[in-house]
Coordinates of C-alpha atoms in Angstrom, one line a residue:
X1 CA -46.5 25.5 5.3
X2 CA -47.3 28.3 7.7
X3 CA -50.0 31.0 7.5
X4 CA -49.5 34.4 9.1
X5 CA -52.3 37.0 9.3
X6 CA -51.6 40.6 8.8
X7 CA -54.3 43.2 9.2
X8 CA -53.9 46.7 7.6
X9 CA -55.8 49.8 8.8
X10 CA -55.0 53.0 7.1
X11 CA -51.6 51.7 6.3
X12 CA -50.7 50.5 9.8
X13 CA -50.2 46.8 10.0
X14 CA -50.6 44.4 12.9
X15 CA -51.1 40.7 13.6
X16 CA -54.7 39.9 14.8
X17 CA -53.5 37.4 17.4
X18 CA -50.8 39.6 18.9
X19 CA -51.9 43.1 17.9
X20 CA -49.5 44.9 20.4
X21 CA -46.4 43.1 19.1
X22 CA -44.3 44.3 16.2
X23 CA -45.3 42.5 13.0
X24 CA -41.8 42.2 11.6
X25 CA -40.5 40.7 14.8
X26 CA -43.3 38.1 14.7
X27 CA -42.6 37.3 11.0
X28 CA -38.9 37.0 11.7
X29 CA -39.6 34.2 14.2
X30 CA -42.0 32.5 11.7
X31 CA -39.4 32.6 9.0
X32 CA -36.7 31.2 11.4
X33 CA -38.9 28.0 11.8
X34 CA -38.2 27.0 8.2
X35 CA -35.2 24.7 7.4
X36 CA -34.2 27.0 4.6
X37 CA -35.4 30.5 3.4
X38 CA -39.1 30.0 2.4
X39 CA -40.9 31.5 -0.5
X40 CA -43.3 34.1 0.8
X41 CA -46.8 34.3 -0.8
X42 CA -48.7 37.4 0.3
X43 CA -52.4 37.0 -0.5
X44 CA -55.0 39.7 -0.6
X45 CA -58.5 38.2 -0.9
X46 CA -61.7 40.3 -0.6
X47 CA -62.7 41.1 2.9
X48 CA -63.9 38.0 4.9
X49 CA -63.3 35.9 1.8
X50 CA -61.9 32.4 2.1
X51 CA -61.6 31.8 -1.6
X52 CA -59.6 32.0 -3.9
X53 CA -56.9 31.6 -1.3
X54 CA -57.3 28.4 0.7
X55 CA -53.9 28.7 2.3
X56 CA -52.5 25.3 1.3
X57 CA -49.8 25.8 -1.4
X58 CA -48.2 22.8 -3.0
X59 CA -44.7 23.9 -2.0
X60 CA -44.6 23.3 1.7
X61 CA -41.5 25.6 2.1
X62 CA -43.9 28.5 1.7
X63 CA -44.9 31.1 4.2
X64 CA -48.4 32.4 3.4
X65 CA -49.2 35.9 4.6
X66 CA -52.9 36.5 4.7
X67 CA -53.1 40.3 4.2
X68 CA -56.5 41.7 5.1
X69 CA -57.9 45.2 5.0
X70 CA -61.2 46.7 6.1
X71 CA -63.5 48.6 3.9
X72 CA -64.6 46.2 1.1
X73 CA -67.6 44.7 2.9
X74 CA -68.7 48.1 4.2
X75 CA -68.3 49.6 0.7
X76 CA -70.6 47.0 -0.8
X77 CA -73.5 48.6 1.1
X78 CA -72.9 51.7 -1.0
X79 CA -73.3 50.0 -4.4
X80 CA -73.4 50.8 -7.2
X81 CA -71.1 53.6 -6.0
X82 CA -67.6 52.0 -5.7
X83 CA -65.9 55.3 -4.6
X84 CA -65.8 54.5 -0.9
X85 CA -64.2 51.0 -1.0
X86 CA -62.0 52.1 -4.0
X87 CA -60.5 54.9 -2.0
X88 CA -60.2 52.7 1.1
X89 CA -58.2 50.2 -0.9
X90 CA -55.9 53.0 -2.0
X91 CA -55.2 54.0 1.6
X92 CA -54.1 50.4 2.4
X93 CA -51.4 50.3 -0.3
X94 CA -48.9 51.8 2.2
X95 CA -49.5 48.9 4.6
X96 CA -48.7 46.4 1.9
X97 CA -45.6 48.3 0.8
X98 CA -44.5 48.6 4.5
X99 CA -44.8 44.8 4.8
X100 CA -42.8 44.1 1.7
X101 CA -40.1 46.7 2.6
X102 CA -39.8 45.1 6.0
X103 CA -39.4 41.6 4.6
X104 CA -36.5 43.0 2.5
X105 CA -34.7 43.7 5.8
X106 CA -35.5 40.6 7.8
X107 CA -35.6 38.0 5.0
X108 CA -33.4 39.2 2.1
X109 CA -33.1 35.6 0.8
X110 CA -36.9 34.9 0.6
X111 CA -38.5 35.5 -2.8
X112 CA -41.9 37.2 -2.5
X113 CA -45.0 36.8 -4.6
X114 CA -48.3 38.7 -4.2
X115 CA -51.7 37.4 -5.2
X116 CA -54.6 40.0 -5.1
X117 CA -58.3 39.7 -5.9
X118 CA -60.8 42.4 -6.8
X119 CA -60.1 45.6 -4.9
X120 CA -57.1 43.9 -3.3
X121 CA -55.6 44.3 -6.8
X122 CA -55.8 48.1 -6.3
X123 CA -54.0 47.8 -3.0
X124 CA -51.2 45.8 -4.6
X125 CA -50.9 47.9 -7.8
X126 CA -50.6 51.1 -5.7
X127 CA -48.1 49.4 -3.4
X128 CA -45.8 48.8 -6.4
X129 CA -45.1 52.5 -6.5
X130 CA -43.9 52.5 -2.8
X131 CA -42.3 49.1 -2.3
X132 CA -38.5 48.7 -2.6
X133 CA -37.5 45.1 -2.8
X134 CA -35.9 43.1 -5.5
X135 CA -37.2 39.9 -3.8
X136 CA -40.7 40.8 -4.9
X137 CA -40.8 38.8 -8.1
X138 CA -44.5 38.4 -9.2
X139 CA -47.8 40.1 -8.9
X140 CA -50.8 37.9 -9.8
X141 CA -54.1 39.8 -10.2
X142 CA -57.5 38.0 -10.3
X143 CA -60.7 39.9 -11.4
X144 CA -58.8 43.1 -10.7
X145 CA -60.8 46.2 -9.7
X146 CA -58.4 48.8 -11.0
X147 CA -58.2 50.8 -14.2
X148 CA -55.6 50.8 -17.1
X149 CA -54.4 54.4 -16.7
X150 CA -53.5 54.0 -13.0
X151 CA -52.0 50.6 -13.6
X152 CA -49.8 52.1 -16.3
X153 CA -48.3 54.5 -13.7
X154 CA -47.3 51.4 -11.5
X155 CA -45.8 49.6 -14.5
X156 CA -43.6 52.5 -15.5
X157 CA -42.1 53.0 -12.0
X158 CA -38.8 51.3 -11.0
X159 CA -40.5 48.5 -9.0
X160 CA -43.1 48.0 -11.8
X161 CA -40.4 47.5 -14.4
X162 CA -38.8 44.8 -12.2
X163 CA -42.0 42.8 -11.5
X164 CA -43.7 40.1 -13.6
X165 CA -47.4 41.0 -13.8
X166 CA -49.9 38.2 -14.4
X167 CA -53.6 39.2 -14.9
X168 CA -56.3 36.6 -14.7
X169 CA -59.2 38.2 -16.5
X170 CA -62.9 37.5 -16.2
X171 CA -65.7 37.2 -18.8
X172 CA -68.0 40.0 -19.8
X173 CA -71.0 38.5 -18.0
X174 CA -69.5 39.0 -14.5
X175 CA -72.1 41.3 -13.0
X176 CA -70.0 42.8 -10.2
X177 CA -67.1 43.5 -12.5
X178 CA -69.5 45.1 -15.0
X179 CA -70.9 47.3 -12.2
X180 CA -67.3 48.4 -11.3
X181 CA -66.4 49.1 -14.9
X182 CA -69.6 51.1 -15.4
X183 CA -69.9 52.9 -12.1
X184 CA -66.4 52.9 -10.6
X185 CA -64.3 56.1 -10.3
X186 CA -62.6 56.0 -13.7
X187 CA -59.7 58.3 -14.3
X188 CA -61.3 59.0 -17.8
X189 CA -64.4 58.0 -19.7
X190 CA -62.5 55.8 -22.2
X191 CA -60.7 53.8 -19.5
X192 CA -61.6 50.3 -18.6
X193 CA -61.2 48.0 -15.6
X194 CA -58.3 45.7 -16.1
X195 CA -60.4 42.7 -14.9
X196 CA -61.5 42.7 -18.6
X197 CA -58.0 43.1 -19.9
X198 CA -55.2 45.7 -19.8
X199 CA -55.0 48.3 -22.5
X200 CA -51.3 49.0 -22.8
X201 CA -48.8 46.4 -23.9
X202 CA -45.8 45.7 -21.7
X203 CA -43.2 43.0 -22.0
X204 CA -43.6 42.0 -18.3
X205 CA -47.4 41.8 -18.4
X206 CA -49.4 38.6 -19.4
X207 CA -53.1 37.8 -19.4
X208 CA -55.1 34.6 -19.3
X209 CA -58.9 33.9 -18.9
X210 CA -60.0 32.6 -15.5
X211 CA -61.6 29.6 -17.2
X212 CA -58.3 28.3 -18.6
X213 CA -56.0 25.7 -17.2
X214 CA -53.2 28.3 -17.2
X215 CA -55.1 30.3 -14.6
X216 CA -55.2 27.3 -12.3
X217 CA -51.5 26.8 -12.8
X218 CA -50.7 30.4 -12.1
X219 CA -52.5 30.4 -8.8
X220 CA -50.8 27.2 -7.7
X221 CA -47.4 28.5 -8.8
X222 CA -47.9 31.6 -6.7
X223 CA -48.8 29.6 -3.6
X224 CA -52.6 30.1 -3.8
X225 CA -55.4 27.7 -4.5
X226 CA -58.0 27.9 -7.2
X227 CA -61.4 29.6 -7.0
X228 CA -64.4 28.4 -9.1
X229 CA -62.3 27.9 -12.2
X230 CA -64.0 25.8 -14.8
X231 CA -62.6 22.9 -16.8
X232 CA -59.6 23.9 -18.9
X233 CA -59.6 24.4 -22.6
X234 CA -57.7 21.9 -24.7
X235 CA -55.4 24.5 -26.4
X236 CA -52.6 26.3 -24.5
X237 CA -53.1 29.9 -23.7
X238 CA -51.0 32.5 -25.5
X239 CA -50.7 35.9 -23.8
X240 CA -50.9 39.2 -25.7
X241 CA -47.2 39.0 -26.4
X242 CA -47.4 35.5 -28.0
X243 CA -45.8 33.6 -25.2
X244 CA -47.5 30.3 -24.1
X245 CA -48.7 30.1 -20.5
X246 CA -49.7 26.5 -20.6
X247 CA -46.6 25.4 -18.7
X248 CA -46.7 28.0 -16.0

C-alpha cells in the first residue's frame, strides 16, 4: 500500500513533497510501482485530521491519495458562522475533479473510490458535477456537511447517476453537526444537513448509522480505517431502500 499526498488550493493541485512537479506525472510513477492496476482510494479528511483515515487499507493493492485542502481550520475560528469554510470547500471541488479526470487518462484500468468527511463531503459532492470518469465507482460520506437540495443536483447529473453513494449518518446529539445544520448557509429554511440523513430517495443512495457494524465495513471496503465507531448492533442494517448493508 502506498500513500500519496495531494494538496488543493483554489482548485490547483500539487504534491507537498515535490510542489513544482506535475501531480499526474508523479502519480503515474506511483501507479507503475504496483504489480497490477491498483484500486485508488481518494480520502478527504478534515484539515489536519488523522482520523478517520489512518492510511492502511486491508487491500494492499491500493493507492491511497490523501487529498487535503485549506480553509477548514481557519473557518472554525468563525463559528458559529460556517459560511467561510463552506464556500472554501466549494472552491476546492475543481481540484478534486481535476485529480479524478487526470486519473482517467493515466490509469484507465484503476477503479476509484472517494471517502469524504464533514466539509470534505461538500468538496466531493460538488466535484461529482465536474468529474468525468467511469472508473469513479463509489462516494462514501461520513458526517457530511452538505445539504439535501445541493446534493440532489449532484445526484441528478450524469456522473451522479453513475456513482454509488454511501452516507454514514451521525446521531442528533453531535454538537458540531447540530451547529452546521442550524447556522450553516442552507439553500432554504426547510433543508437539512445530510449528516442527519438525505431527504430524497435515489436507487444509488444508501445510509447507515455511524455506530453500526456496516459503517465499519463500508470504511474498510473503501480503503479507509474506522474512526470512533462504537460496538455494532446485533441486527443487520437495512438502508432506506430495503437492501441489507450487513455484508458490505
